[in-house]
Amino acid sequence: MPDDCFDEVWGVGGDRAGRPGLGDLAKWIEETPAHELERRQSAAEAAFRQLGITFAVYGDEDSAERIIPFDIVPRIFTSGEWARLKEGLIQRTQAINAFLADVYGPRRIIADGIVPEALVLANPQFRGFLAGQKPPHGVFAHICGIDLVRTGADDFFVLEDNARTPSGVSYMLENREAMLRLCPEIFHRFNVCPVDRYPDVLRETLRSVAPRGGAEPVCVLLTPGHFNSAFYEHSFLADSMGIELVEPADLEVDDDVVWMRTIEGRVRVDVIYRRIDDDYIDPLVFKPDSLLGVPGLIAAYLAGNVALVNAPGTGIADDKAIYSYMPEIVKYYSGEEAKLPNVETYRCREASALSYTLDNLEKLVVKLVDGSGGYGMLVGPTASRAEIEDFRAALKAEPHRYIAQPTLALSTVPTLTAQGVAPRHVDFRPFVLTGSQGVQIVPGGLTRVALQEGSLVVNSSQGGGTKDSLILSDDPCQGQSQGQGGQMQWQR
C-alpha cells in the first residue's frame, strides 16, 4: 500500500500520535492487545449471526447467505469535517430532486444545453410516461445514499449517487449497537453523535409525503421477499419504524387505491417504501412477467392516491453518465459551485474520452453507467491482461454504456487483519432523507472497507466489510454514551 495514502487516524506518514483530535483513538489502537480486539470482533460477528444480519450473494452456491464482515476499529469524523460534508450532501440532494422535477417537467436544463437531451430521454431509466406528473409533495428522491471517498485531509469527492433503492443503513445501526456494547471506552473518550434516531426520522419522512395527509397515514415497506439479498434490512427497518413489512401478494389495487390485506380486512395504504426496482414493481406497466410487482400500482400512483418512496423514474439520477454532469447540475439549480466535487470522469460516449480510456485502461477504473454492487467494473491497475482486453472489446462495441475514472489513492483506516492492525481502503455512504419539510441527515453513515490488502473494491458482494462511523459532536449534551441506542434490536 502506498506510503503517501492518507490515513484517517495516522494522517500521512504514519505519525503514531494520531491526527489532531484523534489522539485518543490512536492510543486505544496502540494499547488494546490484538487478542482482545479479535475477541471483541468475534463477539460482534457471533451476535450478527444470531440476529440474522446477513446478505445474499447471487450466483454463489457455496455461501448464498452470509454475515457481512465487520471490523472493530471505527472510523471517526470530526465535527468540522461532518459540518462540511453535511452542507455538501444537502446541496447535492436538493439538486438531484430539482433535476428530477425538471426532466419530468419543463426540461429547462436540456433546453439550456447543460445536459444533452439524448442522455436523458434515451436513458433506459428515464420513464417517459411520467412526464408532466408530480409525485406527492413534489419529492422524487426521498432517500439518497451518496457514496463519498477521501484522498487527503480536506479532499472529499462524490464517487456515485444512489437514488433508486439505496441499501446499507441497517448495518450502520447494528454496527453502532455492537460498538456500544463491545467498545464502551471509545464512547467515554469521545463525544459521539447518536444514530439511533434514523428509523424515527425515516418514519417521519414517509408520513410527511402521504397524499391524503392526516395524523396517522398508513405506511408499509414493500419487499420482494426473503430471497432478496437485502431482506434482513427490509425486515429490520419495518420493525424499527413500527410499520408493516409486506410482499406483493399482501397488496391489491382497487379503483386506483392501494389496499393491504390483513386478517381484519382491507386497510388503505398511503405510502409505500418500496425496495423493488421500477422494472418489477407493476407488471401492467413494466415487465409483464414480473412476480414481484403489484398490478395497477402505477395507476394508483399516477392518480395521486399513494406515494412511492423513492418515486418511479429516480433511476435516471443513479446513472453514472448523468453523475458526470452533477457539478453543472448543482450549479444550474443552486447558483453555487458544488461543495462536494465529483471524481474526474471520462464519458466514453464521447470520442476523445473513449480514445483516452482505451489508451490508458491499465491506469483507470471503468464502470457501467447503470452498474452497481461492484459488478461490471474494471480496476485497471489490478486487472489481468485478459480482463483488460475484454473491457477493451466491450468499450469499442458499446462505448455509451461506460464511464472511466482515474484510480484514486483512497484514504485508509486501521483495520484488524490476520496479521494484526493494518491500513485498508474505505469509502463512506451517508443517508440523506427528503420529505415535505425538507432535508434531514442523521450524523452517521456506512463505512465500507476493502478487506484485501491494496484492494479498492469495498462492496460486500466483492469481499468488502463495514465499520462503525463515528461523528464527533462539539455539544456535550448530544453525545452517545454506553447503553443508548436501539437496545431492543439486540434482544430480538
Short mmCIF file of C-alpha atoms in Angstrom, two decimals:
data_model
loop_
_atom_site.label_atom_id
_atom_site.label_comp_id
_atom_site.label_asym_id
_atom_site.label_seq_id
_atom_site.Cartn_x
_atom_site.Cartn_y
_atom_site.Cartn_z
CA MET A 1 0.00 0.00 0.00
CA PRO A 2 1.50 3.39 -0.94
CA ASP A 3 3.14 5.26 1.93
CA ASP A 4 1.58 8.54 0.77
CA CYS A 5 -2.04 7.34 1.23
CA PHE A 6 -3.94 9.50 3.68
CA ASP A 7 -4.89 7.50 6.76
CA GLU A 8 -7.98 8.61 8.71
CA VAL A 9 -6.21 8.06 12.04
CA TRP A 10 -2.49 8.49 11.36
CA GLY A 11 -2.62 11.08 8.56
CA VAL A 12 0.20 10.90 6.00
CA GLY A 13 3.48 9.37 7.10
CA GLY A 14 2.09 7.27 9.93
CA ASP A 15 2.52 9.61 12.92
CA ARG A 16 1.52 7.23 15.72
CA ALA A 17 0.25 10.12 17.83
CA GLY A 18 -2.73 10.37 15.51
CA ARG A 19 -4.30 13.27 13.65
CA PRO A 20 -5.46 16.35 15.63
CA GLY A 21 -8.47 15.39 17.71
CA LEU A 22 -7.95 11.65 17.20
CA GLY A 23 -5.11 11.05 19.63
CA ASP A 24 -7.34 9.04 21.95
CA LEU A 25 -8.31 6.68 19.15
CA ALA A 26 -4.68 6.26 18.14
CA LYS A 27 -3.84 5.49 21.78
CA TRP A 28 -6.72 2.99 22.00
CA ILE A 29 -5.49 1.15 18.91
CA GLU A 30 -1.93 1.05 20.24
CA GLU A 31 -2.88 -0.04 23.76
CA THR A 32 -5.59 -2.63 23.09
CA PRO A 33 -3.95 -6.06 22.64
CA ALA A 34 -4.58 -7.79 19.32
CA HIS A 35 -6.17 -10.80 21.02
CA GLU A 36 -8.65 -8.50 22.77
CA LEU A 37 -9.63 -6.83 19.50
CA GLU A 38 -10.06 -10.27 17.96
CA ARG A 39 -12.23 -11.41 20.88
CA ARG A 40 -14.50 -8.39 20.54
CA GLN A 41 -14.74 -8.73 16.79
CA SER A 42 -15.62 -12.42 17.11
CA ALA A 43 -18.31 -11.50 19.65
CA ALA A 44 -19.80 -8.97 17.23
CA GLU A 45 -19.83 -11.48 14.39
CA ALA A 46 -21.46 -14.11 16.61
CA ALA A 47 -24.18 -11.62 17.55
CA PHE A 48 -24.72 -10.68 13.90
CA ARG A 49 -25.07 -14.34 13.01
CA GLN A 50 -27.52 -14.95 15.84
CA LEU A 51 -29.64 -11.95 14.84
CA GLY A 52 -29.57 -12.99 11.19
CA ILE A 53 -27.77 -9.87 9.96
CA THR A 54 -26.99 -11.32 6.56
CA PHE A 55 -26.87 -10.55 2.88
CA ALA A 56 -27.11 -12.90 -0.08
CA VAL A 57 -24.57 -13.33 -2.86
CA TYR A 58 -26.34 -14.22 -6.07
CA GLY A 59 -24.67 -16.97 -8.04
CA ASP A 60 -22.52 -18.12 -5.12
CA GLU A 61 -23.74 -21.64 -4.40
CA ASP A 62 -21.28 -22.24 -1.56
CA SER A 63 -22.40 -19.28 0.53
CA ALA A 64 -25.62 -17.84 -0.78
CA GLU A 65 -26.20 -16.04 2.52
CA ARG A 66 -23.55 -14.75 4.91
CA ILE A 67 -22.97 -12.14 7.57
CA ILE A 68 -21.33 -9.01 6.31
CA PRO A 69 -17.76 -8.76 7.66
CA PHE A 70 -17.47 -6.23 10.49
CA ASP A 71 -14.31 -4.50 11.67
CA ILE A 72 -13.92 -3.46 15.29
CA VAL A 73 -11.73 -0.38 14.65
CA PRO A 74 -14.10 2.55 13.98
CA ARG A 75 -13.76 5.43 11.58
CA ILE A 76 -14.10 8.93 13.07
CA PHE A 77 -15.13 12.24 11.52
CA THR A 78 -14.51 15.43 13.45
CA SER A 79 -17.42 17.84 13.89
CA GLY A 80 -15.81 20.23 11.41
CA GLU A 81 -15.43 17.53 8.77
CA TRP A 82 -19.04 16.48 9.23
CA ALA A 83 -20.31 20.07 9.00
CA ARG A 84 -18.62 20.41 5.60
CA LEU A 85 -19.98 17.09 4.39
CA LYS A 86 -23.49 17.87 5.60
CA GLU A 87 -23.60 21.14 3.67
CA GLY A 88 -22.46 19.41 0.51
CA LEU A 89 -24.86 16.49 0.94
CA ILE A 90 -27.86 18.79 1.39
CA GLN A 91 -26.86 20.84 -1.64
CA ARG A 92 -26.39 17.77 -3.81
CA THR A 93 -29.61 16.06 -2.73
CA GLN A 94 -31.63 19.21 -3.35
CA ALA A 95 -30.06 19.41 -6.83
CA ILE A 96 -30.96 15.76 -7.53
CA ASN A 97 -34.60 16.43 -6.66
CA ALA A 98 -34.62 19.65 -8.69
CA PHE A 99 -33.12 17.81 -11.67
CA LEU A 100 -35.73 15.04 -11.49
CA ALA A 101 -38.58 17.54 -11.23
CA ASP A 102 -37.16 19.37 -14.24
CA VAL A 103 -36.55 16.42 -16.58
CA TYR A 104 -40.05 15.09 -15.85
CA GLY A 105 -41.40 18.61 -16.20
CA PRO A 106 -40.31 21.62 -18.27
CA ARG A 107 -36.83 20.23 -19.10
CA ARG A 108 -35.17 23.61 -18.81
CA ILE A 109 -31.77 22.05 -18.14
CA ILE A 110 -31.99 20.29 -21.52
CA ALA A 111 -33.25 23.36 -23.35
CA ASP A 112 -30.40 25.40 -21.90
CA GLY A 113 -27.83 22.87 -23.13
CA ILE A 114 -26.49 21.87 -19.72
CA VAL A 115 -27.27 18.15 -20.06
CA PRO A 116 -27.59 16.51 -23.51
CA GLU A 117 -31.16 15.60 -24.45
CA ALA A 118 -30.24 12.10 -25.65
CA LEU A 119 -28.52 11.30 -22.37
CA VAL A 120 -31.83 11.81 -20.57
CA LEU A 121 -34.58 10.86 -23.00
CA ALA A 122 -32.83 7.77 -24.40
CA ASN A 123 -31.73 6.55 -20.97
CA PRO A 124 -33.33 3.20 -20.04
CA GLN A 125 -34.02 4.55 -16.54
CA PHE A 126 -35.98 7.53 -17.86
CA ARG A 127 -39.72 6.85 -17.62
CA GLY A 128 -41.26 8.97 -20.34
CA PHE A 129 -44.85 8.20 -19.36
CA LEU A 130 -44.25 10.13 -16.12
CA ALA A 131 -43.61 13.40 -18.00
CA GLY A 132 -45.79 16.11 -16.54
CA GLN A 133 -46.53 14.07 -13.40
CA LYS A 134 -45.52 15.31 -9.97
CA PRO A 135 -45.12 12.95 -7.01
CA PRO A 136 -46.93 13.79 -3.76
CA HIS A 137 -45.46 16.95 -2.24
CA GLY A 138 -43.04 17.22 -5.17
CA VAL A 139 -40.37 14.91 -3.72
CA PHE A 140 -38.81 12.35 -6.07
CA ALA A 141 -35.74 11.04 -4.21
CA HIS A 142 -36.78 10.71 -0.58
CA ILE A 143 -33.80 8.53 0.36
CA CYS A 144 -30.37 9.05 -1.18
CA GLY A 145 -27.17 7.21 -0.41
CA ILE A 146 -24.27 9.39 -1.56
CA ASP A 147 -21.00 7.46 -1.81
CA LEU A 148 -18.01 9.55 -0.76
CA VAL A 149 -14.27 8.92 -0.92
CA ARG A 150 -11.39 10.81 0.60
CA THR A 151 -7.87 11.30 -0.72
CA GLY A 152 -6.46 13.83 1.76
CA ALA A 153 -7.17 15.79 4.91
CA ASP A 154 -9.53 18.18 3.11
CA ASP A 155 -10.21 16.26 -0.09
CA PHE A 156 -13.63 14.59 -0.23
CA PHE A 157 -15.21 13.52 -3.52
CA VAL A 158 -18.55 12.02 -4.51
CA LEU A 159 -17.97 8.65 -6.13
CA GLU A 160 -21.60 7.97 -7.09
CA ASP A 161 -25.19 8.81 -6.25
CA ASN A 162 -27.69 6.13 -5.21
CA ALA A 163 -31.23 7.38 -5.71
CA ARG A 164 -33.25 4.25 -6.51
CA THR A 165 -33.27 1.91 -3.52
CA PRO A 166 -30.06 2.64 -1.57
CA SER A 167 -29.22 -0.03 0.99
CA GLY A 168 -26.92 -0.49 3.96
CA VAL A 169 -28.46 1.69 6.66
CA SER A 170 -29.27 -1.35 8.84
CA TYR A 171 -25.55 -2.10 9.02
CA MET A 172 -24.93 1.48 10.16
CA LEU A 173 -27.36 0.97 13.04
CA GLU A 174 -26.28 -2.53 14.03
CA ASN A 175 -22.58 -1.64 13.83
CA ARG A 176 -23.18 1.16 16.32
CA GLU A 177 -25.08 -1.17 18.63
CA ALA A 178 -22.16 -3.61 18.53
CA MET A 179 -19.60 -0.90 19.27
CA LEU A 180 -21.59 0.48 22.22
CA ARG A 181 -21.57 -2.92 23.85
CA LEU A 182 -18.12 -4.16 22.91
CA CYS A 183 -16.05 -0.96 22.98
CA PRO A 184 -17.77 1.34 25.50
CA GLU A 185 -14.49 3.04 26.39
CA ILE A 186 -14.44 4.73 22.98
CA PHE A 187 -17.74 6.43 23.77
CA HIS A 188 -16.35 7.55 27.11
CA ARG A 189 -13.35 9.13 25.37
CA PHE A 190 -15.27 10.76 22.54
CA ASN A 191 -18.49 12.78 22.35
CA VAL A 192 -20.18 10.77 19.57
CA CYS A 193 -23.41 11.80 17.83
CA PRO A 194 -26.09 9.09 18.11
CA VAL A 195 -27.56 7.42 15.01
CA ASP A 196 -30.46 5.57 16.62
CA ARG A 197 -32.90 8.32 15.55
CA TYR A 198 -32.70 7.18 11.93
CA PRO A 199 -35.80 4.90 11.97
CA ASP A 200 -37.85 7.69 13.57
CA VAL A 201 -36.64 10.26 11.05
CA LEU A 202 -37.33 7.84 8.20
CA ARG A 203 -40.85 7.22 9.51
CA GLU A 204 -41.42 10.98 9.76
CA THR A 205 -40.20 11.36 6.18
CA LEU A 206 -42.58 8.68 4.91
CA ARG A 207 -45.56 10.16 6.73
CA SER A 208 -44.77 13.66 5.53
CA VAL A 209 -45.32 12.71 1.87
CA ALA A 210 -48.66 10.93 2.32
CA PRO A 211 -51.04 12.23 -0.40
CA ARG A 212 -54.05 12.42 1.93
CA GLY A 213 -52.18 13.95 4.85
CA GLY A 214 -53.69 13.28 8.24
CA ALA A 215 -52.15 12.41 11.58
CA GLU A 216 -51.76 8.67 11.00
CA PRO A 217 -51.14 7.81 7.34
CA VAL A 218 -50.61 4.10 6.71
CA CYS A 219 -47.04 3.39 5.60
CA VAL A 220 -45.67 -0.01 4.56
CA LEU A 221 -42.33 -1.36 3.41
CA LEU A 222 -42.64 -3.43 0.23
CA THR A 223 -40.04 -6.21 -0.08
CA PRO A 224 -39.53 -8.74 -2.88
CA GLY A 225 -39.36 -11.41 -0.17
CA HIS A 226 -36.90 -13.30 1.96
CA PHE A 227 -34.80 -14.46 -1.02
CA ASN A 228 -33.75 -10.87 -1.73
CA SER A 229 -30.14 -10.02 -0.84
CA ALA A 230 -31.24 -7.14 1.42
CA PHE A 231 -34.21 -8.85 3.09
CA TYR A 232 -32.64 -8.54 6.54
CA GLU A 233 -32.55 -4.78 6.10
CA HIS A 234 -36.16 -4.68 4.90
CA SER A 235 -37.44 -6.53 7.96
CA PHE A 236 -35.14 -4.59 10.29
CA LEU A 237 -36.34 -1.19 9.07
CA ALA A 238 -40.03 -2.13 9.08
CA ASP A 239 -39.68 -3.41 12.64
CA SER A 240 -37.69 -0.36 13.77
CA MET A 241 -40.23 2.06 12.28
CA GLY A 242 -43.24 0.13 13.55
CA ILE A 243 -44.77 -0.29 10.08
CA GLU A 244 -45.91 -3.38 8.21
CA LEU A 245 -43.47 -5.37 6.07
CA VAL A 246 -45.44 -6.53 3.04
CA GLU A 247 -44.81 -8.63 -0.03
CA PRO A 248 -46.56 -8.01 -3.36
CA ALA A 249 -49.26 -10.61 -2.59
CA ASP A 250 -50.23 -8.58 0.51
CA LEU A 251 -51.30 -5.61 -1.62
CA GLU A 252 -54.04 -5.08 -4.16
CA VAL A 253 -55.23 -2.12 -6.18
CA ASP A 254 -58.95 -1.43 -6.45
CA ASP A 255 -60.23 1.61 -8.38
CA ASP A 256 -56.74 3.19 -8.28
CA VAL A 257 -56.48 2.83 -4.50
CA VAL A 258 -53.91 0.55 -2.83
CA TRP A 259 -55.15 -1.77 -0.12
CA MET A 260 -53.27 -4.04 2.29
CA ARG A 261 -54.84 -7.39 3.06
CA THR A 262 -54.96 -8.13 6.78
CA ILE A 263 -56.73 -10.72 8.93
CA GLU A 264 -59.12 -7.96 9.99
CA GLY A 265 -59.92 -6.90 6.44
CA ARG A 266 -58.52 -4.43 3.93
CA VAL A 267 -56.59 -1.34 5.06
CA ARG A 268 -55.91 1.57 2.73
CA VAL A 269 -52.21 2.29 2.15
CA ASP A 270 -50.93 5.86 1.81
CA VAL A 271 -47.16 5.46 1.48
CA ILE A 272 -45.09 2.55 0.14
CA TYR A 273 -41.38 2.45 0.90
CA ARG A 274 -40.57 0.12 -1.94
CA ARG A 275 -37.42 -1.95 -2.11
CA ILE A 276 -38.24 -3.24 -5.58
CA ASP A 277 -36.79 -1.62 -8.71
CA ASP A 278 -39.03 0.06 -11.27
CA ASP A 279 -38.78 -2.78 -13.78
CA TYR A 280 -40.51 -5.23 -11.44
CA ILE A 281 -42.93 -3.09 -9.46
CA ASP A 282 -46.01 -3.24 -11.72
CA PRO A 283 -46.42 -5.92 -14.42
CA LEU A 284 -49.08 -3.84 -16.16
CA VAL A 285 -46.51 -1.12 -16.92
CA PHE A 286 -43.05 -2.67 -16.77
CA LYS A 287 -42.02 -6.34 -17.07
CA PRO A 288 -45.28 -8.25 -17.70
CA ASP A 289 -43.84 -11.47 -16.31
CA SER A 290 -42.75 -9.94 -13.01
CA LEU A 291 -43.95 -11.86 -9.97
CA LEU A 292 -42.64 -9.14 -7.64
CA GLY A 293 -44.98 -6.37 -8.67
CA VAL A 294 -48.46 -5.18 -7.74
CA PRO A 295 -50.77 -4.88 -10.78
CA GLY A 296 -52.22 -1.37 -11.00
CA LEU A 297 -49.73 0.21 -8.59
CA ILE A 298 -48.51 2.78 -11.09
CA ALA A 299 -52.10 3.74 -11.96
CA ALA A 300 -52.76 4.39 -8.27
CA TYR A 301 -49.57 6.45 -8.10
CA LEU A 302 -50.49 8.50 -11.17
CA ALA A 303 -53.95 9.10 -9.69
CA GLY A 304 -52.26 10.66 -6.67
CA ASN A 305 -53.61 8.08 -4.24
CA VAL A 306 -50.32 6.65 -2.98
CA ALA A 307 -46.75 7.87 -2.52
CA LEU A 308 -43.92 5.62 -3.70
CA VAL A 309 -40.59 6.06 -1.93
CA ASN A 310 -38.44 6.58 -3.91
CA ALA A 311 -40.61 7.76 -6.79
CA PRO A 312 -40.58 5.82 -10.08
CA GLY A 313 -38.07 7.24 -12.53
CA THR A 314 -35.45 8.30 -9.99
CA GLY A 315 -33.02 5.82 -11.55
CA ILE A 316 -32.05 8.47 -14.09
CA ALA A 317 -30.18 10.21 -11.23
CA ASP A 318 -28.34 6.94 -10.50
CA ASP A 319 -26.86 6.82 -13.97
CA LYS A 320 -23.10 7.34 -13.92
CA ALA A 321 -23.17 9.35 -17.14
CA ILE A 322 -25.64 11.75 -15.51
CA TYR A 323 -23.36 11.72 -12.45
CA SER A 324 -20.62 13.18 -14.60
CA TYR A 325 -22.77 16.29 -15.07
CA MET A 326 -23.63 16.73 -11.39
CA PRO A 327 -21.31 19.71 -10.79
CA GLU A 328 -23.10 21.53 -13.62
CA ILE A 329 -26.48 20.31 -12.37
CA VAL A 330 -25.76 21.59 -8.85
CA LYS A 331 -24.69 24.98 -10.15
CA TYR A 332 -27.67 25.23 -12.53
CA TYR A 333 -30.25 24.77 -9.77
CA SER A 334 -28.46 26.30 -6.78
CA GLY A 335 -26.41 29.04 -8.42
CA GLU A 336 -23.41 27.81 -6.41
CA GLU A 337 -20.38 25.69 -7.08
CA ALA A 338 -20.70 22.12 -5.85
CA LYS A 339 -19.46 21.87 -2.27
CA LEU A 340 -18.68 18.19 -2.85
CA PRO A 341 -16.85 17.73 -6.17
CA ASN A 342 -17.06 14.69 -8.42
CA VAL A 343 -14.21 12.36 -9.18
CA GLU A 344 -12.84 13.28 -12.61
CA THR A 345 -14.90 11.28 -15.10
CA TYR A 346 -14.46 10.40 -18.77
CA ARG A 347 -17.69 9.80 -20.70
CA CYS A 348 -16.80 7.03 -23.09
CA ARG A 349 -19.71 8.02 -25.36
CA GLU A 350 -17.50 10.98 -26.35
CA ALA A 351 -14.82 10.17 -28.92
CA SER A 352 -11.96 11.91 -27.14
CA ALA A 353 -12.81 10.31 -23.79
CA LEU A 354 -13.10 6.88 -25.41
CA SER A 355 -9.75 7.26 -27.10
CA TYR A 356 -8.08 8.30 -23.84
CA THR A 357 -9.73 5.43 -21.95
CA LEU A 358 -8.66 2.81 -24.50
CA ASP A 359 -5.09 4.11 -24.35
CA ASN A 360 -4.98 4.04 -20.53
CA LEU A 361 -7.08 1.07 -19.44
CA GLU A 362 -4.36 -0.25 -17.15
CA LYS A 363 -4.48 3.01 -15.14
CA LEU A 364 -8.24 3.64 -14.96
CA VAL A 365 -11.37 2.36 -13.26
CA VAL A 366 -14.06 1.66 -15.87
CA LYS A 367 -17.73 1.28 -14.87
CA LEU A 368 -21.06 0.53 -16.49
CA VAL A 369 -23.23 3.64 -16.33
CA ASP A 370 -26.06 1.56 -14.84
CA GLY A 371 -23.89 -0.82 -12.83
CA SER A 372 -23.95 -1.34 -9.06
CA GLY A 373 -22.57 -3.60 -6.35
CA GLY A 374 -19.07 -3.66 -7.81
CA TYR A 375 -20.24 -5.65 -10.84
CA GLY A 376 -19.39 -4.68 -14.42
CA MET A 377 -16.31 -2.78 -13.29
CA LEU A 378 -12.65 -2.86 -14.28
CA VAL A 379 -9.94 -1.73 -11.85
CA GLY A 380 -7.11 -1.33 -14.33
CA PRO A 381 -4.07 -1.44 -12.02
CA THR A 382 -5.12 -4.80 -10.53
CA ALA A 383 -6.76 -6.34 -13.61
CA SER A 384 -5.28 -9.15 -15.65
CA ARG A 385 -4.30 -8.67 -19.28
CA ALA A 386 -7.28 -10.80 -20.33
CA GLU A 387 -9.70 -8.69 -18.26
CA ILE A 388 -8.33 -5.51 -19.80
CA GLU A 389 -8.72 -6.86 -23.31
CA ASP A 390 -12.28 -8.00 -22.58
CA PHE A 391 -13.15 -4.49 -21.44
CA ARG A 392 -11.41 -3.01 -24.47
CA ALA A 393 -13.69 -5.02 -26.74
CA ALA A 394 -16.78 -4.08 -24.71
CA LEU A 395 -15.88 -0.39 -24.83
CA LYS A 396 -15.43 -0.44 -28.58
CA ALA A 397 -18.74 -2.24 -29.07
CA GLU A 398 -20.88 -0.09 -26.73
CA PRO A 399 -18.93 2.97 -25.55
CA HIS A 400 -22.10 4.75 -24.40
CA ARG A 401 -22.52 2.17 -21.63
CA TYR A 402 -19.31 3.11 -19.81
CA ILE A 403 -17.54 5.87 -17.93
CA ALA A 404 -13.92 5.85 -16.75
CA GLN A 405 -12.23 7.45 -13.77
CA PRO A 406 -8.65 7.75 -12.54
CA THR A 407 -7.55 5.28 -9.87
CA LEU A 408 -7.63 7.32 -6.68
CA ALA A 409 -5.43 6.83 -3.64
CA LEU A 410 -8.43 6.27 -1.35
CA SER A 411 -7.92 7.02 2.32
CA THR A 412 -7.30 4.15 4.71
CA VAL A 413 -8.42 3.29 8.22
CA PRO A 414 -6.60 0.90 10.59
CA THR A 415 -8.32 -2.48 10.28
CA LEU A 416 -7.94 -5.76 12.14
CA THR A 417 -6.40 -8.39 9.85
CA ALA A 418 -4.93 -11.85 10.33
CA GLN A 419 -1.53 -10.17 10.61
CA GLY A 420 -2.69 -7.52 13.10
CA VAL A 421 -3.94 -3.97 12.63
CA ALA A 422 -3.14 -2.66 9.15
CA PRO A 423 -4.45 0.08 6.83
CA ARG A 424 -7.30 -0.77 4.45
CA HIS A 425 -9.06 1.48 1.93
CA VAL A 426 -12.55 2.77 2.72
CA ASP A 427 -15.46 4.74 1.32
CA PHE A 428 -18.46 6.26 3.12
CA ARG A 429 -22.21 6.23 2.40
CA PRO A 430 -24.30 8.69 4.43
CA PHE A 431 -28.08 8.52 4.04
CA VAL A 432 -29.97 11.71 3.18
CA LEU A 433 -33.73 11.91 3.76
CA THR A 434 -36.02 14.39 2.00
CA GLY A 435 -39.67 14.85 2.95
CA SER A 436 -42.22 17.59 2.55
CA GLN A 437 -40.49 19.57 5.30
CA GLY A 438 -37.00 19.49 3.83
CA VAL A 439 -33.75 17.54 4.09
CA GLN A 440 -32.55 15.67 7.17
CA ILE A 441 -29.33 13.74 7.75
CA VAL A 442 -28.67 11.57 10.78
CA PRO A 443 -25.00 12.14 11.76
CA GLY A 444 -23.52 8.86 10.62
CA GLY A 445 -23.34 6.53 7.68
CA LEU A 446 -21.92 3.26 6.43
CA THR A 447 -18.16 2.99 6.12
CA ARG A 448 -17.31 0.17 3.73
CA VAL A 449 -13.81 -1.28 3.86
CA ALA A 450 -11.84 -3.27 1.30
CA LEU A 451 -10.52 -6.11 3.43
CA GLN A 452 -7.96 -7.34 0.91
CA GLU A 453 -4.60 -5.57 1.09
CA GLY A 454 -4.33 -2.97 -1.66
CA SER A 455 -7.88 -3.54 -2.92
CA LEU A 456 -10.07 -0.56 -3.78
CA VAL A 457 -13.32 -2.56 -4.07
CA VAL A 458 -15.36 -2.13 -0.89
CA ASN A 459 -18.66 -3.75 -1.93
CA SER A 460 -19.81 -6.57 0.34
CA SER A 461 -20.63 -8.67 -2.73
CA GLN A 462 -16.97 -8.38 -3.69
CA GLY A 463 -15.47 -9.28 -0.31
CA GLY A 464 -15.69 -5.92 1.45
CA GLY A 465 -16.74 -5.29 5.04
CA THR A 466 -18.07 -2.47 7.22
CA LYS A 467 -17.02 -0.26 10.11
CA ASP A 468 -18.86 1.97 12.53
CA SER A 469 -18.68 5.64 11.52
CA LEU A 470 -18.42 7.98 14.49
CA ILE A 471 -19.32 11.65 14.05
CA LEU A 472 -17.94 13.80 16.87
CA SER A 473 -20.10 16.50 18.42
CA ASP A 474 -19.00 19.79 19.94
CA ASP A 475 -22.11 19.75 22.13
CA PRO A 476 -21.57 17.62 25.25
CA CYS A 477 -25.34 17.13 25.53
CA GLN A 478 -25.54 15.49 22.10
CA GLY A 479 -23.08 12.66 22.65
CA GLN A 480 -23.96 8.97 22.64
CA SER A 481 -22.94 7.11 25.75
CA GLN A 482 -22.88 3.43 26.50
CA GLY A 483 -26.33 1.90 26.62
CA GLN A 484 -28.06 4.42 24.36
CA GLY A 485 -29.45 3.29 21.07
CA GLY A 486 -31.74 0.51 19.96
CA GLN A 487 -31.32 -1.95 22.83
CA MET A 488 -34.44 -3.82 21.73
CA GLN A 489 -32.67 -4.68 18.50
CA TRP A 490 -30.11 -6.82 20.33
CA GLN A 491 -32.78 -8.53 22.37
CA ARG A 492 -34.74 -9.87 19.40
#
